[in-house]
């Protein structure tokens, strides 16, 4: 009967002297003259195999080994398998592009991404995706517990929604359509359909030309939308609850994976203490902090990456949380569907603020959200300012013509959250098969 590497210790305690079978990949081979040690790797971890004679094996071959487990405090996990029979299920060629068991820092990002099938065999790299799976599961479970319904919407759309970011064009029979930048309009439609509370975890596409450690051209968006909110402040409170749920689940389920990266998730008390500052206050904090941290010498006018880093450092210093929420963004920074905050007294229309927010975590924006405009006429009036045509959005607009509640939502970038939990240098490391300007393989 096959046992997993992590259960070898139990096998010896439960059935002393009984034969068991391990199956997996050859992780390491150590020939000590008289005996040979082979470290076998399976989905659960690693175990030591002991051979009386040197086996004819190559690294990464897939094997099945039978034998009797025995306690040995020098073996990893305190147990080893004394092998009586070995079957090679698939022999790996000896010209591996790199050694899977090597230090990930030495393999290098390009090699890791070029040879995904191999690099994912490295337990530290695979740990990223075990944690990501927990993040997605926890996000969904938390929302289900709050009566949200999961939806799946089309990724083929007739027009864009996110303003500044560009669209990938696709040939669709005799016309051009686009890959969805976000499920934005669909999640709003679903709130108005009467479901009231919906969420979606799915891919979205951004034809952004820049190559930075924070941008992917395809990423997984964890979206939600709900009806009957007053302002973005309701959304910030909801995001805190979701983050606490996710962090607690990662801490509970992924201790070994976090340890491989020497990483820790924020404690729920820290998340609760996370401050909210307006966009204007944020810029003041940033410009007061910029000089002190010896970074930019010039004034910062926008929440650029440096500003995000300074804000999170400030939040950690002043509030004990490396999460900070920024709200009340000026209209020019937000998409057409964002609900206005009352214009400042005597203020110009261009200075109008919005009921919007971002969440910054460990120096990076991980979330954007807002209350949405649900007034039909107000939507019609604002479309031309965003170069959008009412006729392209007829299905969406009809929703507001025929009764949509006040509503709002947000989206968390799954890869960015994973990146920041683990302290990864590049968001591409948190995407199984990242797409950037040059990479569409594997
Ligand atoms: P936004 O465009 O700000 O908002 O995206 C939301 C979150 O998605 C992540 N993100 C990215 N991750 C990797 N690569 C990218 N190129 C990239 N672009 C964005 C970030 C970001 O905070 N419809 C709105 C959300 C809403 O209001 O509900 C939207 O898509 O973590």
PDB file of C-alpha atoms in Angstrom, residues 155-401:
ATOM      1  CA  UNK A 155     -13.936  37.102 -20.672  1.00  0.00           C
ATOM      2  CA  UNK A 156     -14.933  38.220 -24.178  1.00  0.00           C
ATOM      3  CA  UNK A 157     -16.341  41.733 -24.119  1.00  0.00           C
ATOM      4  CA  UNK A 158     -17.424  44.483 -26.508  1.00  0.00           C
ATOM      5  CA  UNK A 159     -15.732  47.379 -24.687  1.00  0.00           C
ATOM      6  CA  UNK A 160     -13.335  48.198 -21.851  1.00  0.00           C
ATOM      7  CA  UNK A 161     -14.208  49.278 -18.341  1.00  0.00           C
ATOM      8  CA  UNK A 162     -11.048  50.289 -16.566  1.00  0.00           C
ATOM      9  CA  UNK A 163     -10.226  53.544 -18.331  1.00  0.00           C
ATOM     10  CA  UNK A 164      -6.463  53.981 -18.466  1.00  0.00           C
ATOM     11  CA  UNK A 165      -5.398  50.369 -18.974  1.00  0.00           C
ATOM     12  CA  UNK A 166      -5.401  49.106 -22.534  1.00  0.00           C
ATOM     13  CA  UNK A 167      -7.255  46.213 -24.087  1.00  0.00           C
ATOM     14  CA  UNK A 168      -6.221  43.109 -26.011  1.00  0.00           C
ATOM     15  CA  UNK A 169      -8.128  42.995 -29.275  1.00  0.00           C
ATOM     16  CA  UNK A 170      -9.465  39.639 -30.484  1.00  0.00           C
ATOM     17  CA  UNK A 171     -10.868  38.641 -33.881  1.00  0.00           C
ATOM     18  CA  UNK A 172     -14.418  37.463 -33.300  1.00  0.00           C
ATOM     19  CA  UNK A 173     -15.964  36.236 -36.538  1.00  0.00           C
ATOM     20  CA  UNK A 174     -16.392  39.413 -38.601  1.00  0.00           C
ATOM     21  CA  UNK A 175     -15.651  41.949 -35.878  1.00  0.00           C
ATOM     22  CA  UNK A 176     -13.230  42.992 -33.160  1.00  0.00           C
ATOM     23  CA  UNK A 177     -13.912  42.263 -29.506  1.00  0.00           C
ATOM     24  CA  UNK A 178     -11.682  42.433 -26.410  1.00  0.00           C
ATOM     25  CA  UNK A 179     -10.411  40.329 -23.547  1.00  0.00           C
ATOM     26  CA  UNK A 180     -12.054  41.513 -20.327  1.00  0.00           C
ATOM     27  CA  UNK A 181      -9.967  43.816 -18.121  1.00  0.00           C
ATOM     28  CA  UNK A 182     -12.236  42.989 -15.194  1.00  0.00           C
ATOM     29  CA  UNK A 183     -15.667  41.436 -14.583  1.00  0.00           C
ATOM     30  CA  UNK A 184     -16.717  44.898 -13.435  1.00  0.00           C
ATOM     31  CA  UNK A 185     -19.917  45.429 -15.406  1.00  0.00           C
ATOM     32  CA  UNK A 186     -21.065  41.838 -15.044  1.00  0.00           C
ATOM     33  CA  UNK A 187     -20.717  41.826 -11.285  1.00  0.00           C
ATOM     34  CA  UNK A 188     -22.761  45.028 -11.140  1.00  0.00           C
ATOM     35  CA  UNK A 189     -25.415  43.509 -13.406  1.00  0.00           C
ATOM     36  CA  UNK A 190     -25.583  40.497 -11.090  1.00  0.00           C
ATOM     37  CA  UNK A 191     -26.144  42.663  -8.024  1.00  0.00           C
ATOM     38  CA  UNK A 192     -28.997  44.379  -9.845  1.00  0.00           C
ATOM     39  CA  UNK A 193     -30.331  40.988 -10.990  1.00  0.00           C
ATOM     40  CA  UNK A 194     -31.433  40.449  -7.423  1.00  0.00           C
ATOM     41  CA  UNK A 195     -28.557  38.270  -6.229  1.00  0.00           C
ATOM     42  CA  UNK A 196     -27.361  41.368  -4.337  1.00  0.00           C
ATOM     43  CA  UNK A 197     -24.022  39.829  -3.300  1.00  0.00           C
ATOM     44  CA  UNK A 198     -21.701  38.140  -5.794  1.00  0.00           C
ATOM     45  CA  UNK A 199     -18.070  37.184  -6.164  1.00  0.00           C
ATOM     46  CA  UNK A 200     -15.874  35.839  -8.933  1.00  0.00           C
ATOM     47  CA  UNK A 201     -12.331  34.493  -9.052  1.00  0.00           C
ATOM     48  CA  UNK A 202     -11.094  34.479 -12.619  1.00  0.00           C
ATOM     49  CA  UNK A 203      -8.507  35.675 -15.114  1.00  0.00           C
ATOM     50  CA  UNK A 204      -8.445  39.245 -16.385  1.00  0.00           C
ATOM     51  CA  UNK A 205      -6.331  40.796 -19.123  1.00  0.00           C
ATOM     52  CA  UNK A 206      -4.346  44.010 -19.202  1.00  0.00           C
ATOM     53  CA  UNK A 207      -2.495  45.025 -22.367  1.00  0.00           C
ATOM     54  CA  UNK A 208      -0.017  47.116 -20.388  1.00  0.00           C
ATOM     55  CA  UNK A 209       3.293  47.403 -22.172  1.00  0.00           C
ATOM     56  CA  UNK A 210       5.485  47.976 -19.130  1.00  0.00           C
ATOM     57  CA  UNK A 211       7.539  45.203 -17.602  1.00  0.00           C
ATOM     58  CA  UNK A 212       7.654  45.717 -13.843  1.00  0.00           C
ATOM     59  CA  UNK A 213       7.858  43.431 -10.788  1.00  0.00           C
ATOM     60  CA  UNK A 214       4.175  44.262 -10.061  1.00  0.00           C
ATOM     61  CA  UNK A 215       2.482  43.847 -13.460  1.00  0.00           C
ATOM     62  CA  UNK A 216       1.198  40.822 -15.344  1.00  0.00           C
ATOM     63  CA  UNK A 217      -0.699  40.929 -18.630  1.00  0.00           C
ATOM     64  CA  UNK A 218      -3.013  38.213 -17.356  1.00  0.00           C
ATOM     65  CA  UNK A 219      -3.774  37.853 -13.674  1.00  0.00           C
ATOM     66  CA  UNK A 220      -6.335  36.318 -11.361  1.00  0.00           C
ATOM     67  CA  UNK A 221      -8.780  38.868 -10.026  1.00  0.00           C
ATOM     68  CA  UNK A 222     -10.671  38.115  -6.818  1.00  0.00           C
ATOM     69  CA  UNK A 223     -13.754  40.271  -7.323  1.00  0.00           C
ATOM     70  CA  UNK A 224     -16.819  40.985  -5.283  1.00  0.00           C
ATOM     71  CA  UNK A 225     -19.809  43.285  -5.511  1.00  0.00           C
ATOM     72  CA  UNK A 226     -22.693  43.931  -3.119  1.00  0.00           C
ATOM     73  CA  UNK A 227     -25.823  46.003  -2.936  1.00  0.00           C
ATOM     74  CA  UNK A 228     -27.190  48.426  -0.363  1.00  0.00           C
ATOM     75  CA  UNK A 229     -23.958  50.009   0.827  1.00  0.00           C
ATOM     76  CA  UNK A 230     -23.567  53.629   1.902  1.00  0.00           C
ATOM     77  CA  UNK A 231     -19.975  54.314   0.920  1.00  0.00           C
ATOM     78  CA  UNK A 232     -16.523  52.824   0.329  1.00  0.00           C
ATOM     79  CA  UNK A 233     -16.111  52.685   4.121  1.00  0.00           C
ATOM     80  CA  UNK A 234     -18.460  49.659   4.218  1.00  0.00           C
ATOM     81  CA  UNK A 235     -16.190  48.020   1.649  1.00  0.00           C
ATOM     82  CA  UNK A 236     -13.029  48.731   3.647  1.00  0.00           C
ATOM     83  CA  UNK A 237     -14.577  47.057   6.710  1.00  0.00           C
ATOM     84  CA  UNK A 238     -15.546  44.046   4.572  1.00  0.00           C
ATOM     85  CA  UNK A 239     -12.041  43.803   3.110  1.00  0.00           C
ATOM     86  CA  UNK A 240     -10.532  43.784   6.606  1.00  0.00           C
ATOM     87  CA  UNK A 241     -12.745  40.826   7.514  1.00  0.00           C
ATOM     88  CA  UNK A 242     -11.782  38.990   4.331  1.00  0.00           C
ATOM     89  CA  UNK A 243      -8.061  39.615   4.820  1.00  0.00           C
ATOM     90  CA  UNK A 244      -8.244  38.392   8.412  1.00  0.00           C
ATOM     91  CA  UNK A 245     -10.027  35.246   7.218  1.00  0.00           C
ATOM     92  CA  UNK A 246      -7.432  34.645   4.484  1.00  0.00           C
ATOM     93  CA  UNK A 247      -4.419  35.303   6.733  1.00  0.00           C
ATOM     94  CA  UNK A 248      -5.812  33.053   9.491  1.00  0.00           C
ATOM     95  CA  UNK A 249      -6.411  30.230   7.008  1.00  0.00           C
ATOM     96  CA  UNK A 250      -2.921  30.562   5.510  1.00  0.00           C
ATOM     97  CA  UNK A 251      -1.419  30.512   9.024  1.00  0.00           C
ATOM     98  CA  UNK A 252      -3.516  27.459   9.955  1.00  0.00           C
ATOM     99  CA  UNK A 253      -2.978  25.411   6.789  1.00  0.00           C
ATOM    100  CA  UNK A 254       0.369  26.528   5.389  1.00  0.00           C
ATOM    101  CA  UNK A 255       2.803  26.662   8.308  1.00  0.00           C
ATOM    102  CA  UNK A 256       5.478  24.556   6.520  1.00  0.00           C
ATOM    103  CA  UNK A 257       5.113  26.558   3.287  1.00  0.00           C
ATOM    104  CA  UNK A 258       5.435  29.897   5.116  1.00  0.00           C
ATOM    105  CA  UNK A 259       8.499  28.547   6.902  1.00  0.00           C
ATOM    106  CA  UNK A 260      10.209  27.686   3.598  1.00  0.00           C
ATOM    107  CA  UNK A 261       9.957  31.388   2.681  1.00  0.00           C
ATOM    108  CA  UNK A 262      10.638  32.607   6.208  1.00  0.00           C
ATOM    109  CA  UNK A 263       7.341  34.482   5.902  1.00  0.00           C
ATOM    110  CA  UNK A 264       4.507  35.364   8.267  1.00  0.00           C
ATOM    111  CA  UNK A 265       0.990  36.674   7.700  1.00  0.00           C
ATOM    112  CA  UNK A 266      -0.248  39.751   9.576  1.00  0.00           C
ATOM    113  CA  UNK A 267      -2.082  39.072  12.845  1.00  0.00           C
ATOM    114  CA  UNK A 268      -5.793  39.858  12.914  1.00  0.00           C
ATOM    115  CA  UNK A 269      -5.217  42.634  15.504  1.00  0.00           C
ATOM    116  CA  UNK A 270      -2.858  44.373  13.081  1.00  0.00           C
ATOM    117  CA  UNK A 271      -5.397  44.159  10.235  1.00  0.00           C
ATOM    118  CA  UNK A 272      -8.103  45.625  12.499  1.00  0.00           C
ATOM    119  CA  UNK A 273      -5.775  48.523  13.364  1.00  0.00           C
ATOM    120  CA  UNK A 274      -5.004  49.349   9.706  1.00  0.00           C
ATOM    121  CA  UNK A 275      -5.612  53.069   9.180  1.00  0.00           C
ATOM    122  CA  UNK A 276      -7.628  54.732   6.406  1.00  0.00           C
ATOM    123  CA  UNK A 277      -6.268  57.997   5.030  1.00  0.00           C
ATOM    124  CA  UNK A 278      -7.648  60.138   2.237  1.00  0.00           C
ATOM    125  CA  UNK A 279      -5.686  60.466  -0.994  1.00  0.00           C
ATOM    126  CA  UNK A 280      -4.776  64.019  -0.037  1.00  0.00           C
ATOM    127  CA  UNK A 281      -3.584  63.006   3.439  1.00  0.00           C
ATOM    128  CA  UNK A 282      -1.655  60.119   1.888  1.00  0.00           C
ATOM    129  CA  UNK A 283       0.302  62.487  -0.360  1.00  0.00           C
ATOM    130  CA  UNK A 284       1.137  64.685   2.653  1.00  0.00           C
ATOM    131  CA  UNK A 285       2.405  61.670   4.613  1.00  0.00           C
ATOM    132  CA  UNK A 286       4.396  60.521   1.623  1.00  0.00           C
ATOM    133  CA  UNK A 287       5.989  63.883   0.998  1.00  0.00           C
ATOM    134  CA  UNK A 288       6.814  64.291   4.682  1.00  0.00           C
ATOM    135  CA  UNK A 289       8.337  60.799   4.676  1.00  0.00           C
ATOM    136  CA  UNK A 290      10.146  60.947   1.341  1.00  0.00           C
ATOM    137  CA  UNK A 291      12.948  63.149   2.663  1.00  0.00           C
ATOM    138  CA  UNK A 292      13.399  61.056   5.814  1.00  0.00           C
ATOM    139  CA  UNK A 293      13.788  57.733   4.053  1.00  0.00           C
ATOM    140  CA  UNK A 294      16.390  59.274   1.796  1.00  0.00           C
ATOM    141  CA  UNK A 295      14.503  58.190  -1.316  1.00  0.00           C
ATOM    142  CA  UNK A 296      13.063  60.582  -3.873  1.00  0.00           C
ATOM    143  CA  UNK A 297      14.228  64.154  -3.572  1.00  0.00           C
ATOM    144  CA  UNK A 298      11.390  65.618  -5.635  1.00  0.00           C
ATOM    145  CA  UNK A 299       7.780  66.094  -4.573  1.00  0.00           C
ATOM    146  CA  UNK A 300       5.506  63.106  -5.118  1.00  0.00           C
ATOM    147  CA  UNK A 301       2.198  63.975  -6.803  1.00  0.00           C
ATOM    148  CA  UNK A 302       0.762  60.523  -7.252  1.00  0.00           C
ATOM    149  CA  UNK A 303       0.541  57.225  -5.401  1.00  0.00           C
ATOM    150  CA  UNK A 304       3.431  55.724  -7.335  1.00  0.00           C
ATOM    151  CA  UNK A 305       5.323  52.619  -6.145  1.00  0.00           C
ATOM    152  CA  UNK A 306       7.650  54.671  -3.992  1.00  0.00           C
ATOM    153  CA  UNK A 307       4.708  56.445  -2.362  1.00  0.00           C
ATOM    154  CA  UNK A 308       3.012  53.092  -1.665  1.00  0.00           C
ATOM    155  CA  UNK A 309       6.163  51.845   0.045  1.00  0.00           C
ATOM    156  CA  UNK A 310       6.513  54.984   2.180  1.00  0.00           C
ATOM    157  CA  UNK A 311       2.843  54.846   3.209  1.00  0.00           C
ATOM    158  CA  UNK A 312       3.091  51.235   4.358  1.00  0.00           C
ATOM    159  CA  UNK A 313       6.262  52.009   6.323  1.00  0.00           C
ATOM    160  CA  UNK A 314       4.425  54.927   7.949  1.00  0.00           C
ATOM    161  CA  UNK A 315       1.445  52.718   8.788  1.00  0.00           C
ATOM    162  CA  UNK A 316       3.659  50.068  10.373  1.00  0.00           C
ATOM    163  CA  UNK A 317       5.527  52.696  12.396  1.00  0.00           C
ATOM    164  CA  UNK A 318       2.476  54.675  13.530  1.00  0.00           C
ATOM    165  CA  UNK A 319      -0.275  52.042  13.647  1.00  0.00           C
ATOM    166  CA  UNK A 320       1.502  48.686  13.942  1.00  0.00           C
ATOM    167  CA  UNK A 321       0.035  47.436  10.641  1.00  0.00           C
ATOM    168  CA  UNK A 322       1.702  47.042   7.264  1.00  0.00           C
ATOM    169  CA  UNK A 323      -1.706  47.517   5.635  1.00  0.00           C
ATOM    170  CA  UNK A 324      -3.120  50.947   4.872  1.00  0.00           C
ATOM    171  CA  UNK A 325      -6.328  51.981   3.103  1.00  0.00           C
ATOM    172  CA  UNK A 326      -6.429  55.136   0.971  1.00  0.00           C
ATOM    173  CA  UNK A 327      -9.835  56.595   0.086  1.00  0.00           C
ATOM    174  CA  UNK A 328     -11.400  59.658  -1.572  1.00  0.00           C
ATOM    175  CA  UNK A 329      -9.378  59.528  -4.793  1.00  0.00           C
ATOM    176  CA  UNK A 330      -9.839  62.418  -7.238  1.00  0.00           C
ATOM    177  CA  UNK A 331     -12.127  61.567 -10.133  1.00  0.00           C
ATOM    178  CA  UNK A 332      -9.294  61.741 -12.686  1.00  0.00           C
ATOM    179  CA  UNK A 333      -7.734  58.665 -11.070  1.00  0.00           C
ATOM    180  CA  UNK A 334     -10.830  56.462 -11.180  1.00  0.00           C
ATOM    181  CA  UNK A 335     -12.957  54.707 -13.832  1.00  0.00           C
ATOM    182  CA  UNK A 336     -16.268  56.083 -15.113  1.00  0.00           C
ATOM    183  CA  UNK A 337     -18.455  53.939 -12.865  1.00  0.00           C
ATOM    184  CA  UNK A 338     -17.133  55.436  -9.586  1.00  0.00           C
ATOM    185  CA  UNK A 339     -19.630  57.253  -7.371  1.00  0.00           C
ATOM    186  CA  UNK A 340     -18.846  60.880  -6.523  1.00  0.00           C
ATOM    187  CA  UNK A 341     -18.117  62.168  -3.073  1.00  0.00           C
ATOM    188  CA  UNK A 342     -19.836  65.508  -2.468  1.00  0.00           C
ATOM    189  CA  UNK A 343     -17.744  68.187  -4.202  1.00  0.00           C
ATOM    190  CA  UNK A 344     -15.648  70.201  -1.771  1.00  0.00           C
ATOM    191  CA  UNK A 345     -17.254  73.544  -0.974  1.00  0.00           C
ATOM    192  CA  UNK A 346     -16.415  76.042  -3.695  1.00  0.00           C
ATOM    193  CA  UNK A 347     -14.329  73.388  -5.428  1.00  0.00           C
ATOM    194  CA  UNK A 348     -14.021  72.972  -9.178  1.00  0.00           C
ATOM    195  CA  UNK A 349     -15.701  70.015 -10.859  1.00  0.00           C
ATOM    196  CA  UNK A 350     -12.273  68.621 -11.811  1.00  0.00           C
ATOM    197  CA  UNK A 351     -11.310  68.523  -8.155  1.00  0.00           C
ATOM    198  CA  UNK A 352     -14.296  66.299  -7.315  1.00  0.00           C
ATOM    199  CA  UNK A 353     -13.506  63.318  -5.207  1.00  0.00           C
ATOM    200  CA  UNK A 354     -14.934  59.815  -5.370  1.00  0.00           C
ATOM    201  CA  UNK A 355     -16.159  57.143  -2.950  1.00  0.00           C
ATOM    202  CA  UNK A 356     -13.224  54.968  -3.835  1.00  0.00           C
ATOM    203  CA  UNK A 357     -10.337  53.247  -2.083  1.00  0.00           C
ATOM    204  CA  UNK A 358      -7.151  51.250  -2.537  1.00  0.00           C
ATOM    205  CA  UNK A 359      -5.635  48.817  -0.071  1.00  0.00           C
ATOM    206  CA  UNK A 360      -1.832  48.846   0.173  1.00  0.00           C
ATOM    207  CA  UNK A 361      -0.073  45.880   1.775  1.00  0.00           C
ATOM    208  CA  UNK A 362       3.649  45.764   2.489  1.00  0.00           C
ATOM    209  CA  UNK A 363       4.329  48.540   0.002  1.00  0.00           C
ATOM    210  CA  UNK A 364       2.057  47.431  -2.865  1.00  0.00           C
ATOM    211  CA  UNK A 365      -1.519  48.155  -3.980  1.00  0.00           C
ATOM    212  CA  UNK A 366      -3.360  44.854  -3.703  1.00  0.00           C
ATOM    213  CA  UNK A 367      -6.969  46.119  -3.995  1.00  0.00           C
ATOM    214  CA  UNK A 368      -9.065  48.772  -5.711  1.00  0.00           C
ATOM    215  CA  UNK A 369     -12.724  49.362  -5.091  1.00  0.00           C
ATOM    216  CA  UNK A 370     -15.522  51.886  -4.874  1.00  0.00           C
ATOM    217  CA  UNK A 371     -19.180  52.600  -4.526  1.00  0.00           C
ATOM    218  CA  UNK A 372     -20.630  52.752  -8.072  1.00  0.00           C
ATOM    219  CA  UNK A 373     -22.776  55.259  -9.844  1.00  0.00           C
ATOM    220  CA  UNK A 374     -26.235  53.669 -10.041  1.00  0.00           C
ATOM    221  CA  UNK A 375     -28.143  56.634 -11.475  1.00  0.00           C
ATOM    222  CA  UNK A 376     -28.990  56.073 -15.152  1.00  0.00           C
ATOM    223  CA  UNK A 377     -28.810  59.694 -16.252  1.00  0.00           C
ATOM    224  CA  UNK A 378     -25.585  60.367 -14.329  1.00  0.00           C
ATOM    225  CA  UNK A 379     -23.993  57.375 -16.083  1.00  0.00           C
ATOM    226  CA  UNK A 380     -25.139  58.562 -19.512  1.00  0.00           C
ATOM    227  CA  UNK A 381     -23.717  62.019 -18.789  1.00  0.00           C
ATOM    228  CA  UNK A 382     -20.290  60.784 -17.770  1.00  0.00           C
ATOM    229  CA  UNK A 383     -19.627  58.239 -20.560  1.00  0.00           C
ATOM    230  CA  UNK A 384     -18.415  60.758 -23.196  1.00  0.00           C
ATOM    231  CA  UNK A 385     -15.836  62.137 -20.723  1.00  0.00           C
ATOM    232  CA  UNK A 386     -14.322  58.651 -20.655  1.00  0.00           C
ATOM    233  CA  UNK A 387     -14.519  58.142 -24.431  1.00  0.00           C
ATOM    234  CA  UNK A 388     -17.167  55.466 -23.985  1.00  0.00           C
ATOM    235  CA  UNK A 389     -20.239  55.137 -26.187  1.00  0.00           C
ATOM    236  CA  UNK A 390     -23.679  54.495 -24.721  1.00  0.00           C
ATOM    237  CA  UNK A 391     -24.560  52.238 -27.692  1.00  0.00           C
ATOM    238  CA  UNK A 392     -21.644  49.891 -26.835  1.00  0.00           C
ATOM    239  CA  UNK A 393     -22.930  49.534 -23.285  1.00  0.00           C
ATOM    240  CA  UNK A 394     -26.647  49.235 -23.845  1.00  0.00           C
ATOM    241  CA  UNK A 395     -27.008  45.996 -21.855  1.00  0.00           C
ATOM    242  CA  UNK A 396     -25.170  47.473 -18.893  1.00  0.00           C
ATOM    243  CA  UNK A 397     -27.002  50.808 -18.943  1.00  0.00           C
ATOM    244  CA  UNK A 398     -30.429  49.167 -19.121  1.00  0.00           C
ATOM    245  CA  UNK A 399     -29.778  47.715 -15.674  1.00  0.00           C
ATOM    246  CA  UNK A 400     -29.718  51.202 -14.208  1.00  0.00           C
ATOM    247  CA  UNK A 401     -32.702  52.364 -16.196  1.00  0.00           C
TER     248      UNK A 401
END
